């Protein structure tokens, strides 16, 4: 626990009402959306501004108290689970959209802003913030930045890092730095902005972000293509891109996922096919219409049994909502749902899906697969029960084989969920020993006392995912 004199100092900075070390308060922030990980922090602190964050960090650095910055806790790699205790930093007070600059096409926001709130706010001004993680209704910009979140629109528009132009960051010693800015060009020194995006709170604490905006697309159309052959669906994806068409969304759902999502959403999704592609295009009306015609023809050439364009925005929104609800739908079936992400070159999607199915059968597990087919980011999702220790052992072995297969196919162990604790045992598969050493050198130079979200990113001895409690 935090010593009484240190607690008093921290309370004098943020106010007693923003310091909580009750058992109930600590329990609420002892876990995130990742199954099998839980650990009580020593206290939960909600600073009211950047100056308070800096003062809190300085004390924690002096006392070597771990700090875990946290948004809404929707991450899926145990990135905000306080596995080494310490203090969880909440940003419920730093939740303002500070500026929407229509001249420079930027938004300046605090880390506690909810992603969908920002999207709605800029759309009211005819502008567009493309990153759209499935958790966007509750996830925050700070969390999106820490995890470099993706989303359904990532194929065409990129991920969170592609829209972060500048940051205000509190370093481990309490110093406040500014990186980037409202500039189309800036090569003054190292690109620290990109270094902090996706660093999972292990290098510093983001207290403000300048985000790039673009004009709202003029038109949008949505299409559903049905297949009785997984390989045909995968070939359609590759052929669409090879024909120099970059759709906004190109999503894949396998039959097990379809059945569960339809049971959950009740919107008339077909459940008698092996796979579907959810395809969306936006832009000028004539370009959208042209691309949809071309993509429909490609899908039909690649043995789609049906290709149907949504007749209204309500129907299209229903399809998008159904896709975003995949995790929620699957989570209803078993006590524990482990949602992973492995990314491969899109030309290898069919091999990855087939390999995942074979691995699931080998270990007698239920694994459903869906994901962002257009950028090769698949989400194999295992339905299990953490109380069944023998089955969890099989789950661990299955996912390790899935990650190894992804690497063999030229892919990676995570496309958007991050490393955190869950993927740390597998990071060396992707980065190699030399890559890990380089990352650790950066970490040590910025955080020599290892107070910034310790225990994340870099593996310990075991490859087991464990429940940690304090």
Tab-separated table of C-alpha atoms in Angstrom:
chain	number	residue	atom	x	y	z
A	1	UNK	CA	0.000	0.000	0.000
A	2	UNK	CA	0.957	3.640	-0.411
A	3	UNK	CA	2.699	5.009	2.744
A	4	UNK	CA	0.570	7.505	4.693
A	5	UNK	CA	2.902	10.452	4.074
A	6	UNK	CA	2.975	9.779	0.316
A	7	UNK	CA	-0.804	9.390	0.260
A	8	UNK	CA	-1.134	12.784	1.928
A	9	UNK	CA	1.123	14.389	-0.688
A	10	UNK	CA	-0.843	12.865	-3.536
A	11	UNK	CA	-4.162	13.940	-2.020
A	12	UNK	CA	-2.849	17.474	-1.626
A	13	UNK	CA	-2.194	17.520	-5.390
A	14	UNK	CA	-5.414	16.030	-6.785
A	15	UNK	CA	-7.813	16.530	-3.868
A	16	UNK	CA	-8.957	13.828	-1.459
A	17	UNK	CA	-12.048	13.206	-3.601
A	18	UNK	CA	-9.827	12.174	-6.506
A	19	UNK	CA	-7.806	9.653	-4.522
A	20	UNK	CA	-9.375	6.262	-3.841
A	21	UNK	CA	-7.690	3.386	-2.030
A	22	UNK	CA	-10.839	1.662	-0.807
A	23	UNK	CA	-11.125	-2.057	-1.521
A	24	UNK	CA	-14.168	-1.469	-3.736
A	25	UNK	CA	-12.508	1.365	-5.657
A	26	UNK	CA	-9.362	-0.645	-6.238
A	27	UNK	CA	-11.313	-3.734	-7.280
A	28	UNK	CA	-13.122	-1.808	-10.047
A	29	UNK	CA	-9.795	-0.999	-11.713
A	30	UNK	CA	-8.075	-4.335	-11.065
A	31	UNK	CA	-8.911	-5.713	-14.510
A	32	UNK	CA	-9.716	-4.690	-18.068
A	33	UNK	CA	-11.479	-6.466	-20.947
A	34	UNK	CA	-8.837	-9.210	-21.078
A	35	UNK	CA	-9.831	-12.578	-19.589
A	36	UNK	CA	-7.644	-14.255	-16.944
A	37	UNK	CA	-5.851	-11.162	-15.654
A	38	UNK	CA	-6.659	-9.338	-12.429
A	39	UNK	CA	-4.516	-7.478	-9.922
A	40	UNK	CA	-5.435	-4.847	-7.352
A	41	UNK	CA	-3.753	-1.431	-7.586
A	42	UNK	CA	-2.719	0.305	-4.389
A	43	UNK	CA	-4.736	3.401	-5.263
A	44	UNK	CA	-6.732	5.027	-8.037
A	45	UNK	CA	-6.055	8.690	-8.837
A	46	UNK	CA	-7.993	11.031	-11.158
A	47	UNK	CA	-5.871	14.155	-11.863
A	48	UNK	CA	-7.653	17.278	-13.089
A	49	UNK	CA	-5.000	18.700	-15.426
A	50	UNK	CA	-1.546	18.108	-16.901
A	51	UNK	CA	0.216	19.927	-14.059
A	52	UNK	CA	-1.318	17.527	-11.551
A	53	UNK	CA	-0.300	14.540	-13.679
A	54	UNK	CA	3.278	15.837	-13.702
A	55	UNK	CA	3.363	16.314	-9.924
A	56	UNK	CA	1.923	12.838	-9.307
A	57	UNK	CA	4.452	11.285	-11.684
A	58	UNK	CA	7.379	13.032	-9.975
A	59	UNK	CA	6.379	11.623	-6.612
A	60	UNK	CA	5.859	8.148	-8.053
A	61	UNK	CA	9.262	8.284	-9.739
A	62	UNK	CA	10.974	9.339	-6.526
A	63	UNK	CA	9.220	6.569	-4.577
A	64	UNK	CA	9.388	4.044	-7.466
A	65	UNK	CA	5.618	3.510	-7.406
A	66	UNK	CA	4.223	1.901	-10.595
A	67	UNK	CA	1.830	3.992	-12.696
A	68	UNK	CA	-0.794	2.576	-15.070
A	69	UNK	CA	-2.615	5.105	-17.305
A	70	UNK	CA	-6.132	3.906	-18.076
A	71	UNK	CA	-8.990	4.915	-20.336
A	72	UNK	CA	-12.146	2.811	-20.430
A	73	UNK	CA	-10.288	-0.472	-20.002
A	74	UNK	CA	-11.555	-1.979	-23.267
A	75	UNK	CA	-8.144	-3.248	-24.366
A	76	UNK	CA	-7.653	-6.966	-24.986
A	77	UNK	CA	-4.005	-7.528	-24.053
A	78	UNK	CA	-4.175	-6.826	-20.287
A	79	UNK	CA	-2.464	-3.536	-21.079
A	80	UNK	CA	-4.240	-1.656	-18.288
A	81	UNK	CA	-4.268	-4.416	-15.683
A	82	UNK	CA	-2.073	-3.204	-12.770
A	83	UNK	CA	-0.139	-6.469	-12.497
A	84	UNK	CA	2.513	-4.891	-10.284
A	85	UNK	CA	0.172	-2.806	-8.147
A	86	UNK	CA	0.888	0.881	-7.782
A	87	UNK	CA	-1.417	3.642	-8.996
A	88	UNK	CA	-4.023	3.568	-11.746
A	89	UNK	CA	-4.345	7.009	-13.370
A	90	UNK	CA	-7.847	7.839	-14.597
A	91	UNK	CA	-8.618	10.627	-17.062
A	92	UNK	CA	-12.286	11.242	-16.322
A	93	UNK	CA	-11.527	14.932	-15.682
A	94	UNK	CA	-9.367	15.323	-18.792
A	95	UNK	CA	-12.195	14.612	-21.218
A	96	UNK	CA	-12.605	17.825	-23.229
A	97	UNK	CA	-12.482	18.474	-26.949
A	98	UNK	CA	-10.345	21.593	-26.652
A	99	UNK	CA	-10.562	22.756	-30.256
A	100	UNK	CA	-11.812	21.803	-33.698
A	101	UNK	CA	-9.665	23.831	-36.090
A	102	UNK	CA	-11.448	24.005	-39.445
A	103	UNK	CA	-8.638	25.962	-41.078
A	104	UNK	CA	-5.932	23.433	-40.290
A	105	UNK	CA	-8.264	20.407	-40.210
A	106	UNK	CA	-7.265	19.312	-36.717
A	107	UNK	CA	-8.910	18.503	-33.406
A	108	UNK	CA	-7.095	19.049	-30.124
A	109	UNK	CA	-8.394	16.776	-27.388
A	110	UNK	CA	-7.673	15.497	-23.921
A	111	UNK	CA	-7.096	11.744	-23.426
A	112	UNK	CA	-10.439	11.038	-21.736
A	113	UNK	CA	-12.547	11.993	-24.779
A	114	UNK	CA	-14.701	9.080	-25.945
A	115	UNK	CA	-13.876	8.142	-29.543
A	116	UNK	CA	-17.457	8.224	-30.846
A	117	UNK	CA	-18.083	11.593	-29.175
A	118	UNK	CA	-15.175	13.038	-31.150
A	119	UNK	CA	-16.417	11.444	-34.371
A	120	UNK	CA	-19.876	12.976	-33.884
A	121	UNK	CA	-18.477	16.384	-32.919
A	122	UNK	CA	-16.329	16.728	-36.029
A	123	UNK	CA	-19.021	15.328	-38.342
A	124	UNK	CA	-21.292	18.173	-37.244
A	125	UNK	CA	-18.761	20.463	-38.936
A	126	UNK	CA	-18.551	18.377	-42.093
A	127	UNK	CA	-15.286	16.755	-41.037
A	128	UNK	CA	-14.245	13.148	-40.510
A	129	UNK	CA	-12.069	11.288	-37.968
A	130	UNK	CA	-11.668	7.822	-39.517
A	131	UNK	CA	-10.238	5.525	-36.753
A	132	UNK	CA	-13.173	3.402	-35.584
A	133	UNK	CA	-12.300	0.619	-33.132
A	134	UNK	CA	-15.237	-1.674	-32.386
A	135	UNK	CA	-15.224	-0.293	-28.834
A	136	UNK	CA	-15.529	3.313	-30.062
A	137	UNK	CA	-18.757	3.919	-28.120
A	138	UNK	CA	-16.800	3.717	-24.866
A	139	UNK	CA	-13.082	3.660	-25.709
A	140	UNK	CA	-11.138	6.880	-25.205
A	141	UNK	CA	-8.654	8.707	-27.409
A	142	UNK	CA	-5.877	8.227	-24.857
A	143	UNK	CA	-6.433	4.476	-24.896
A	144	UNK	CA	-6.614	4.471	-28.709
A	145	UNK	CA	-3.260	6.263	-28.830
A	146	UNK	CA	-1.602	3.951	-26.313
A	147	UNK	CA	-2.726	0.870	-28.255
A	148	UNK	CA	-2.563	2.398	-31.753
A	149	UNK	CA	-6.123	1.187	-32.271
A	150	UNK	CA	-7.414	0.179	-35.690
A	151	UNK	CA	-10.963	-0.532	-36.796
A	152	UNK	CA	-13.166	-1.424	-39.728
A	153	UNK	CA	-12.039	1.595	-41.787
A	154	UNK	CA	-8.342	0.848	-41.349
A	155	UNK	CA	-7.862	-0.619	-44.831
A	156	UNK	CA	-8.565	2.661	-46.623
A	157	UNK	CA	-7.859	5.243	-43.959
A	158	UNK	CA	-5.206	3.720	-41.742
A	159	UNK	CA	-5.077	3.437	-37.950
A	160	UNK	CA	-4.816	5.844	-35.011
A	161	UNK	CA	-1.121	6.682	-35.566
A	162	UNK	CA	-1.963	8.008	-39.033
A	163	UNK	CA	-4.102	10.731	-37.420
A	164	UNK	CA	-1.926	11.761	-34.474
A	165	UNK	CA	-0.048	14.924	-35.456
A	166	UNK	CA	1.172	16.035	-32.057
A	167	UNK	CA	1.143	15.081	-28.391
A	168	UNK	CA	1.631	16.508	-24.946
A	169	UNK	CA	3.336	13.829	-22.859
A	170	UNK	CA	4.403	13.622	-19.234
A	171	UNK	CA	7.643	11.652	-18.979
A	172	UNK	CA	8.630	9.321	-16.135
A	173	UNK	CA	10.576	12.090	-14.369
A	174	UNK	CA	7.585	14.426	-14.512
A	175	UNK	CA	8.852	16.559	-17.394
A	176	UNK	CA	6.195	17.727	-19.858
A	177	UNK	CA	7.122	17.624	-23.547
A	178	UNK	CA	5.325	18.653	-26.728
A	179	UNK	CA	5.781	16.642	-29.904
A	180	UNK	CA	4.672	17.478	-33.447
A	181	UNK	CA	1.933	20.030	-34.055
A	182	UNK	CA	-0.497	21.302	-36.690
A	183	UNK	CA	2.067	20.861	-39.424
A	184	UNK	CA	1.891	19.055	-42.733
A	185	UNK	CA	5.696	18.822	-42.690
A	186	UNK	CA	8.017	18.562	-39.700
A	187	UNK	CA	11.317	16.655	-39.639
A	188	UNK	CA	12.919	18.503	-36.728
A	189	UNK	CA	14.614	15.696	-34.820
A	190	UNK	CA	13.349	12.219	-33.991
A	191	UNK	CA	9.667	11.485	-34.605
A	192	UNK	CA	8.729	11.232	-30.943
A	193	UNK	CA	5.028	11.409	-31.752
A	194	UNK	CA	5.141	8.041	-33.502
A	195	UNK	CA	7.319	6.602	-30.749
A	196	UNK	CA	4.670	7.275	-28.098
A	197	UNK	CA	1.731	6.086	-30.228
A	198	UNK	CA	1.322	2.380	-29.531
A	199	UNK	CA	3.803	2.368	-26.635
A	200	UNK	CA	1.017	1.219	-24.277
A	201	UNK	CA	1.807	3.760	-21.578
A	202	UNK	CA	5.279	2.293	-20.992
A	203	UNK	CA	7.196	5.422	-22.054
A	204	UNK	CA	5.052	8.343	-20.897
A	205	UNK	CA	1.538	9.593	-20.217
A	206	UNK	CA	-0.394	11.341	-22.986
A	207	UNK	CA	-2.282	14.362	-21.658
A	208	UNK	CA	-3.240	16.064	-24.944
A	209	UNK	CA	-3.358	15.115	-28.627
A	210	UNK	CA	-3.596	17.019	-31.901
A	211	UNK	CA	-5.478	14.831	-34.379
A	212	UNK	CA	-5.765	15.101	-38.151
A	213	UNK	CA	-9.229	15.454	-39.675
A	214	UNK	CA	-10.367	15.050	-43.279
A	215	UNK	CA	-13.547	16.078	-45.133
A	216	UNK	CA	-16.579	13.821	-44.730
A	217	UNK	CA	-16.889	11.479	-47.741
A	218	UNK	CA	-19.598	12.525	-50.160
A	219	UNK	CA	-21.289	9.146	-50.549
A	220	UNK	CA	-21.186	5.619	-49.126
A	221	UNK	CA	-22.472	2.172	-50.174
A	222	UNK	CA	-22.391	-1.218	-48.438
A	223	UNK	CA	-22.469	-4.722	-49.892
A	224	UNK	CA	-22.631	-8.285	-48.552
A	225	UNK	CA	-21.047	-11.161	-50.516
A	226	UNK	CA	-21.800	-14.761	-49.515
A	227	UNK	CA	-19.534	-17.769	-50.057
A	228	UNK	CA	-19.615	-21.529	-49.623
A	229	UNK	CA	-15.829	-21.648	-49.957
A	230	UNK	CA	-13.412	-19.895	-47.563
A	231	UNK	CA	-10.644	-19.804	-50.151
A	232	UNK	CA	-12.944	-18.161	-52.683
A	233	UNK	CA	-13.734	-15.414	-50.169
A	234	UNK	CA	-10.030	-14.874	-49.501
A	235	UNK	CA	-9.251	-14.773	-53.226
A	236	UNK	CA	-11.924	-12.116	-53.667
A	237	UNK	CA	-10.158	-9.937	-51.112
A	238	UNK	CA	-6.806	-10.215	-52.899
A	239	UNK	CA	-8.329	-9.673	-56.325
A	240	UNK	CA	-10.205	-6.525	-55.239
A	241	UNK	CA	-6.952	-4.964	-54.021
A	242	UNK	CA	-5.031	-6.230	-57.073
A	243	UNK	CA	-7.575	-4.371	-59.233
A	244	UNK	CA	-6.454	-1.175	-57.502
A	245	UNK	CA	-9.675	-0.740	-55.538
A	246	UNK	CA	-9.244	0.201	-51.886
A	247	UNK	CA	-12.623	-0.121	-50.158
A	248	UNK	CA	-13.363	1.622	-46.895
A	249	UNK	CA	-14.255	-1.657	-45.224
A	250	UNK	CA	-13.553	-5.244	-46.229
A	251	UNK	CA	-14.587	-7.510	-43.373
A	252	UNK	CA	-14.676	-11.301	-43.051
A	253	UNK	CA	-16.904	-13.504	-40.875
A	254	UNK	CA	-16.834	-17.298	-40.849
A	255	UNK	CA	-19.945	-19.451	-40.465
A	256	UNK	CA	-19.709	-20.059	-36.699
A	257	UNK	CA	-19.398	-16.304	-36.132
A	258	UNK	CA	-22.270	-15.580	-38.536
A	259	UNK	CA	-24.620	-17.872	-36.638
A	260	UNK	CA	-23.826	-16.295	-33.297
A	261	UNK	CA	-23.976	-12.713	-34.581
A	262	UNK	CA	-27.316	-13.287	-36.292
A	263	UNK	CA	-28.762	-14.865	-33.160
A	264	UNK	CA	-27.600	-11.749	-31.289
A	265	UNK	CA	-28.446	-9.014	-33.816
A	266	UNK	CA	-31.507	-10.531	-35.551
A	267	UNK	CA	-31.065	-8.576	-38.787
A	268	UNK	CA	-31.425	-11.407	-41.284
A	269	UNK	CA	-27.792	-12.377	-41.806
A	270	UNK	CA	-27.424	-15.648	-43.752
A	271	UNK	CA	-26.202	-18.541	-41.610
A	272	UNK	CA	-26.155	-21.303	-44.221
A	273	UNK	CA	-22.931	-20.129	-45.926
A	274	UNK	CA	-19.297	-20.747	-45.012
A	275	UNK	CA	-18.263	-17.086	-45.005
A	276	UNK	CA	-19.355	-13.549	-45.821
A	277	UNK	CA	-17.498	-10.434	-46.873
A	278	UNK	CA	-18.892	-7.115	-45.675
A	279	UNK	CA	-17.668	-4.518	-48.171
A	280	UNK	CA	-18.103	-0.754	-47.984
A	281	UNK	CA	-16.898	2.079	-50.183
A	282	UNK	CA	-17.098	5.825	-49.701
A	283	UNK	CA	-16.092	8.916	-51.672
A	284	UNK	CA	-17.542	10.803	-54.655
A	285	UNK	CA	-20.872	9.247	-55.711
A	286	UNK	CA	-19.721	8.239	-59.208
A	287	UNK	CA	-16.539	6.625	-57.867
A	288	UNK	CA	-18.443	4.721	-55.182
A	289	UNK	CA	-20.948	3.385	-57.715
A	290	UNK	CA	-18.168	2.404	-60.145
A	291	UNK	CA	-16.150	0.606	-57.446
A	292	UNK	CA	-19.172	-1.262	-56.077
A	293	UNK	CA	-20.024	-2.557	-59.562
A	294	UNK	CA	-16.425	-3.711	-60.057
A	295	UNK	CA	-16.218	-5.364	-56.648
A	296	UNK	CA	-19.538	-7.140	-57.120
A	297	UNK	CA	-18.282	-8.526	-60.433
A	298	UNK	CA	-15.038	-9.721	-58.826
A	299	UNK	CA	-16.920	-11.480	-56.027
A	300	UNK	CA	-19.172	-13.208	-58.538
A	301	UNK	CA	-16.159	-14.266	-60.607
A	302	UNK	CA	-14.656	-15.749	-57.446
A	303	UNK	CA	-17.707	-17.958	-56.839
A	304	UNK	CA	-19.726	-15.819	-54.443
A	305	UNK	CA	-23.159	-17.441	-54.235
A	306	UNK	CA	-24.820	-14.074	-53.642
A	307	UNK	CA	-23.832	-10.400	-53.820
A	308	UNK	CA	-26.284	-7.864	-52.421
A	309	UNK	CA	-25.983	-4.099	-51.994
A	310	UNK	CA	-27.714	-2.570	-48.968
A	311	UNK	CA	-30.817	-0.700	-50.119
A	312	UNK	CA	-30.755	1.949	-47.408
A	313	UNK	CA	-28.404	3.523	-44.877
A	314	UNK	CA	-30.444	1.844	-42.125
A	315	UNK	CA	-29.760	-1.572	-43.653
A	316	UNK	CA	-26.081	-0.721	-44.138
A	317	UNK	CA	-25.772	0.520	-40.565
A	318	UNK	CA	-27.376	-2.713	-39.376
A	319	UNK	CA	-24.696	-4.719	-41.162
A	320	UNK	CA	-21.900	-2.596	-39.696
A	321	UNK	CA	-23.413	-2.792	-36.228
A	322	UNK	CA	-23.729	-6.556	-36.523
A	323	UNK	CA	-20.038	-6.834	-37.404
A	324	UNK	CA	-19.027	-4.605	-34.499
A	325	UNK	CA	-21.123	-6.743	-32.151
A	326	UNK	CA	-19.244	-9.962	-32.976
A	327	UNK	CA	-17.333	-10.045	-29.691
A	328	UNK	CA	-20.428	-9.249	-27.615
A	329	UNK	CA	-22.377	-11.940	-29.450
A	330	UNK	CA	-19.690	-14.583	-28.971
A	331	UNK	CA	-19.226	-13.648	-25.310
A	332	UNK	CA	-22.774	-14.843	-24.559
A	333	UNK	CA	-21.932	-18.459	-25.305
A	334	UNK	CA	-19.295	-19.375	-22.745
A	335	UNK	CA	-18.065	-17.915	-19.434
A	336	UNK	CA	-14.725	-16.906	-20.984
A	337	UNK	CA	-14.144	-15.411	-24.431
A	338	UNK	CA	-10.542	-14.985	-25.582
A	339	UNK	CA	-10.400	-12.674	-28.592
A	340	UNK	CA	-7.014	-12.613	-30.309
A	341	UNK	CA	-5.621	-10.888	-33.354
A	342	UNK	CA	-3.067	-12.237	-35.760
A	343	UNK	CA	-2.252	-10.412	-38.981
A	344	UNK	CA	-0.971	-11.923	-42.219
A	345	UNK	CA	-0.516	-10.588	-45.758
A	346	UNK	CA	-4.019	-10.578	-47.271
A	347	UNK	CA	-2.857	-13.122	-49.881
A	348	UNK	CA	-2.399	-15.572	-46.985
A	349	UNK	CA	-5.808	-15.092	-45.345
A	350	UNK	CA	-7.250	-18.396	-46.602
A	351	UNK	CA	-4.231	-20.328	-45.341
A	352	UNK	CA	-4.482	-18.596	-41.963
A	353	UNK	CA	-8.202	-19.318	-41.574
A	354	UNK	CA	-7.774	-22.948	-42.601
A	355	UNK	CA	-4.800	-23.349	-40.259
A	356	UNK	CA	-6.805	-21.845	-37.396
A	357	UNK	CA	-9.632	-24.317	-38.028
A	358	UNK	CA	-7.167	-27.226	-38.068
A	359	UNK	CA	-5.555	-26.044	-34.833
A	360	UNK	CA	-8.979	-25.705	-33.181
A	361	UNK	CA	-9.850	-29.260	-34.228
A	362	UNK	CA	-6.455	-30.561	-33.054
A	363	UNK	CA	-7.060	-29.207	-29.552
A	364	UNK	CA	-10.837	-29.867	-29.491
A	365	UNK	CA	-11.687	-26.183	-29.098
A	366	UNK	CA	-14.373	-23.843	-30.434
A	367	UNK	CA	-12.605	-21.046	-32.310
A	368	UNK	CA	-14.614	-18.597	-34.425
A	369	UNK	CA	-12.799	-16.302	-36.856
A	370	UNK	CA	-13.740	-12.850	-38.102
A	371	UNK	CA	-11.810	-9.700	-38.814
A	372	UNK	CA	-10.473	-7.096	-41.173
A	373	UNK	CA	-9.815	-9.191	-44.268
A	374	UNK	CA	-8.727	-6.206	-46.334
A	375	UNK	CA	-5.644	-5.634	-44.198
A	376	UNK	CA	-5.120	-9.275	-43.220
A	377	UNK	CA	-6.032	-8.713	-39.560
A	378	UNK	CA	-7.996	-11.727	-38.328
A	379	UNK	CA	-9.557	-12.277	-34.906
A	380	UNK	CA	-9.589	-15.958	-33.928
A	381	UNK	CA	-11.865	-16.080	-30.896
A	382	UNK	CA	-11.939	-19.011	-28.493
A	383	UNK	CA	-15.027	-19.764	-26.418
A	384	UNK	CA	-13.944	-21.469	-23.215
A	385	UNK	CA	-14.174	-21.417	-19.398
A	386	UNK	CA	-11.284	-20.169	-17.297
A	387	UNK	CA	-12.341	-22.572	-14.531
A	388	UNK	CA	-11.552	-25.539	-16.775
A	389	UNK	CA	-7.789	-25.588	-16.277
A	390	UNK	CA	-7.183	-28.519	-18.609
A	391	UNK	CA	-9.036	-26.776	-21.432
A	392	UNK	CA	-7.220	-23.501	-20.794
A	393	UNK	CA	-3.936	-25.383	-21.215
A	394	UNK	CA	-5.163	-26.469	-24.648
A	395	UNK	CA	-6.229	-22.917	-25.446
A	396	UNK	CA	-2.712	-21.670	-24.634
A	397	UNK	CA	-1.116	-24.252	-26.905
A	398	UNK	CA	-3.586	-23.517	-29.701
A	399	UNK	CA	-2.962	-19.771	-29.688
A	400	UNK	CA	0.793	-20.251	-29.579
A	401	UNK	CA	0.500	-22.378	-32.734
A	402	UNK	CA	-1.721	-19.727	-34.332
A	403	UNK	CA	0.867	-17.004	-33.634
A	404	UNK	CA	3.701	-19.178	-34.960
A	405	UNK	CA	1.679	-19.860	-38.115
A	406	UNK	CA	1.017	-16.147	-38.610
A	407	UNK	CA	4.758	-15.428	-38.408
A	408	UNK	CA	5.488	-18.284	-40.844
A	409	UNK	CA	3.086	-16.681	-43.324
A	410	UNK	CA	4.906	-13.359	-43.089
A	411	UNK	CA	2.554	-11.878	-40.496
A	412	UNK	CA	2.660	-10.662	-36.915
A	413	UNK	CA	1.340	-11.629	-33.475
A	414	UNK	CA	-0.893	-8.564	-33.152
A	415	UNK	CA	-2.291	-6.113	-35.660
A	416	UNK	CA	-4.208	-3.803	-33.331
A	417	UNK	CA	-4.760	-5.225	-29.836
A	418	UNK	CA	-1.238	-4.546	-28.594
A	419	UNK	CA	1.235	-6.640	-26.611
A	420	UNK	CA	0.532	-5.824	-22.959
A	421	UNK	CA	0.941	-8.892	-20.774
A	422	UNK	CA	-1.003	-11.333	-22.918
A	423	UNK	CA	1.207	-11.135	-26.027
A	424	UNK	CA	4.502	-10.418	-24.235
A	425	UNK	CA	5.591	-14.084	-24.273
A	426	UNK	CA	5.322	-14.097	-28.065
A	427	UNK	CA	6.887	-10.731	-28.938
A	428	UNK	CA	10.288	-12.274	-29.602
A	429	UNK	CA	8.722	-14.404	-32.361
A	430	UNK	CA	8.150	-11.172	-34.276
A	431	UNK	CA	10.883	-8.797	-33.094
A	432	UNK	CA	13.751	-11.200	-32.415
A	433	UNK	CA	16.203	-10.893	-29.513
A	434	UNK	CA	17.938	-7.910	-31.096
A	435	UNK	CA	14.634	-6.106	-31.598
A	436	UNK	CA	13.636	-6.732	-27.988
A	437	UNK	CA	17.009	-5.389	-26.818
A	438	UNK	CA	16.529	-2.195	-28.843
A	439	UNK	CA	13.037	-1.674	-27.386
A	440	UNK	CA	14.310	-2.246	-23.840
A	441	UNK	CA	17.072	0.312	-24.405
A	442	UNK	CA	14.477	2.952	-25.348
A	443	UNK	CA	12.342	2.000	-22.349
A	444	UNK	CA	15.273	2.241	-19.933
A	445	UNK	CA	16.434	5.603	-21.274
A	446	UNK	CA	13.017	7.209	-20.798
A	447	UNK	CA	11.954	5.279	-17.691
A	448	UNK	CA	15.045	4.111	-15.780
A	449	UNK	CA	13.041	3.285	-12.644
A	450	UNK	CA	10.518	1.254	-14.652
A	451	UNK	CA	7.453	2.928	-13.160
A	452	UNK	CA	5.523	3.418	-16.418
A	453	UNK	CA	3.107	0.499	-16.801
A	454	UNK	CA	5.708	-2.055	-15.715
A	455	UNK	CA	5.364	-5.731	-16.612
A	456	UNK	CA	3.950	-4.942	-20.044
A	457	UNK	CA	5.430	-5.570	-23.491
A	458	UNK	CA	8.473	-7.590	-22.382
A	459	UNK	CA	8.022	-11.231	-21.440
A	460	UNK	CA	8.991	-12.839	-18.193
A	461	UNK	CA	10.045	-16.481	-17.957
A	462	UNK	CA	6.700	-18.181	-18.534
A	463	UNK	CA	4.482	-18.223	-21.608
A	464	UNK	CA	1.417	-18.866	-19.473
A	465	UNK	CA	-1.319	-16.293	-19.043
A	466	UNK	CA	-2.020	-16.151	-15.358
A	467	UNK	CA	-4.409	-14.484	-12.972
A	468	UNK	CA	-2.421	-12.195	-10.698
A	469	UNK	CA	-3.948	-10.970	-7.470
A	470	UNK	CA	-2.820	-8.808	-4.582
